Coordinates of C-alpha atoms and ligand atoms in Angstrom, one line a residue:
M1 CA 63.8 -15.8 25.6
K2 CA 66.3 -16.6 22.9
H3 CA 65.3 -18.8 19.9
K4 CA 67.3 -22.0 19.5
N5 CA 68.3 -21.3 15.9
T6 CA 69.2 -17.7 16.5
P7 CA 72.9 -17.4 17.4
S8 CA 73.8 -15.0 20.2
P9 CA 76.1 -12.0 19.3
L10 CA 78.9 -13.9 21.2
Q11 CA 78.3 -17.0 19.2
Q12 CA 78.3 -15.0 15.9
R13 CA 81.6 -13.4 16.9
F14 CA 83.1 -16.8 17.7
L15 CA 82.0 -18.3 14.4
K16 CA 83.3 -15.3 12.5
K17 CA 86.7 -15.9 14.2
L18 CA 86.6 -19.6 13.5
L19 CA 85.8 -19.5 9.7
P20 CA 89.1 -18.1 8.4
L21 CA 91.0 -20.6 10.7
W22 CA 90.5 -23.5 8.3
P23 CA 92.2 -25.9 7.8
A24 CA 93.0 -26.6 11.4
L25 CA 94.4 -29.6 13.2
K26 CA 96.1 -30.7 16.4
G27 CA 99.3 -32.8 16.3
S28 CA 102.9 -32.2 15.4
L29 CA 105.0 -32.3 12.2
A30 CA 108.2 -34.3 12.4
Q31 CA 111.1 -34.5 9.9
V32 CA 112.7 -37.9 9.3
R33 CA 115.5 -39.1 7.0
K34 CA 114.8 -42.4 5.4
P35 CA 116.3 -44.4 2.6
C36 CA 114.2 -44.9 -0.5
I37 CA 113.4 -48.1 -2.5
R38 CA 115.3 -47.2 -5.7
P39 CA 118.1 -49.7 -6.2
N40 CA 120.9 -47.2 -7.3
C41 CA 120.0 -44.0 -5.5
R42 CA 122.9 -41.6 -5.2
A43 CA 121.5 -39.9 -2.1
C44 CA 121.0 -43.2 -0.3
A45 CA 124.5 -44.4 -1.4
L46 CA 126.1 -41.3 0.1
G47 CA 124.1 -41.8 3.3
D48 CA 122.1 -38.6 2.9
K49 CA 118.9 -40.5 2.4
H50 CA 115.6 -38.5 1.9
L51 CA 113.9 -35.9 4.0
N52 CA 110.3 -37.0 4.8
Y53 CA 107.6 -35.4 6.9
L54 CA 105.5 -37.3 9.4
L55 CA 102.4 -36.1 11.1
A56 CA 102.1 -37.3 14.7
F57 CA 98.8 -37.1 16.5
T58 CA 96.7 -38.9 19.1
H59 CA 93.7 -41.0 18.0
K60 CA 91.5 -42.5 20.7
G61 CA 94.3 -42.1 23.2
R62 CA 96.9 -43.8 20.9
R63 CA 99.9 -42.2 19.4
R64 CA 99.7 -42.3 15.6
C65 CA 101.9 -41.3 12.7
L66 CA 101.1 -40.6 9.0
Y67 CA 103.4 -40.0 6.1
V68 CA 102.9 -36.4 4.7
P69 CA 103.3 -35.8 1.0
R70 CA 105.6 -32.9 0.2
A71 CA 102.8 -30.9 -1.4
M72 CA 100.9 -31.0 1.9
V73 CA 103.7 -29.8 4.2
Q74 CA 102.8 -26.1 4.0
V75 CA 99.1 -26.8 4.3
L76 CA 99.6 -28.8 7.4
K77 CA 101.9 -26.2 8.9
R78 CA 99.2 -23.6 8.5
A79 CA 96.6 -26.0 9.9
L80 CA 98.8 -26.5 13.0
E81 CA 99.1 -22.8 13.5
N82 CA 95.3 -22.4 13.1
G83 CA 94.8 -25.2 15.6
R84 CA 96.8 -23.3 18.1
R85 CA 94.8 -20.1 17.4
I86 CA 91.5 -22.0 17.9
E87 CA 92.8 -23.5 21.2
Q88 CA 93.6 -19.9 22.3
L89 CA 90.1 -18.8 21.3
L90 CA 88.7 -21.6 23.5
Y91 CA 90.8 -20.6 26.4
E92 CA 89.4 -17.1 26.1
M93 CA 85.8 -18.3 26.1
G94 CA 85.5 -19.3 29.8
P95 CA 86.1 -15.7 31.1
I96 CA 84.0 -14.2 28.3
L97 CA 81.0 -16.5 29.0
L98 CA 81.2 -15.8 32.8
R99 CA 81.6 -12.0 32.2
E100 CA 78.5 -12.1 29.9
Y101 CA 76.5 -14.1 32.4
R102 CA 77.4 -11.6 35.2
A103 CA 76.5 -8.7 33.0
Q104 CA 73.1 -10.2 32.3
N105 CA 72.5 -11.4 35.9
P106 CA 73.8 -8.6 38.2
A107 CA 71.3 -9.4 41.0
Q108 CA 72.9 -12.8 41.5
T109 CA 76.4 -11.7 42.2
G110 CA 78.4 -10.0 44.9
P111 CA 77.2 -6.6 46.2
A112 CA 73.9 -6.6 44.3
M113 CA 72.9 -9.8 46.1
Q114 CA 73.7 -8.3 49.5
V115 CA 71.5 -5.2 48.7
K116 CA 68.6 -7.5 47.7
H117 CA 69.1 -9.5 50.9
K118 CA 68.9 -6.4 53.1
K119 CA 65.8 -5.2 51.3
T120 CA 63.9 -8.5 51.9
H121 CA 65.1 -8.9 55.5
P122 CA 65.5 -5.5 57.1
K123 CA 67.3 -5.6 60.5
S124 CA 66.0 -2.4 62.0
Ligands
ZN201 ZN1 117.3 -42.8 -2.1

């Protein structure tokens, strides 16, 4: 039997793939143009306003938005991309886990089970 604190090879492979995918998040980055609070701003007077980034995400089922400082925009873009990669990894896990189970338990699936059945209950 496996020990609880000894990760399986599959678990180790999974963790190894996860580690470089930090930072990671789920949500979406939106660009908005907003006026600033400076009294004599040229950009605002011309109607150009200012480009700001917002991060939209869901928290406990509710849609939320947070202002994103300019210095964090590239970091968050990378985190979003990493989040998509992690999601892809998770989608791949179901088939891998089932394939691994079948490889370790051949007697309980398909043709092998029929053979076992015939052996225990011979018809002739
Ligand atoms: Zn302004």
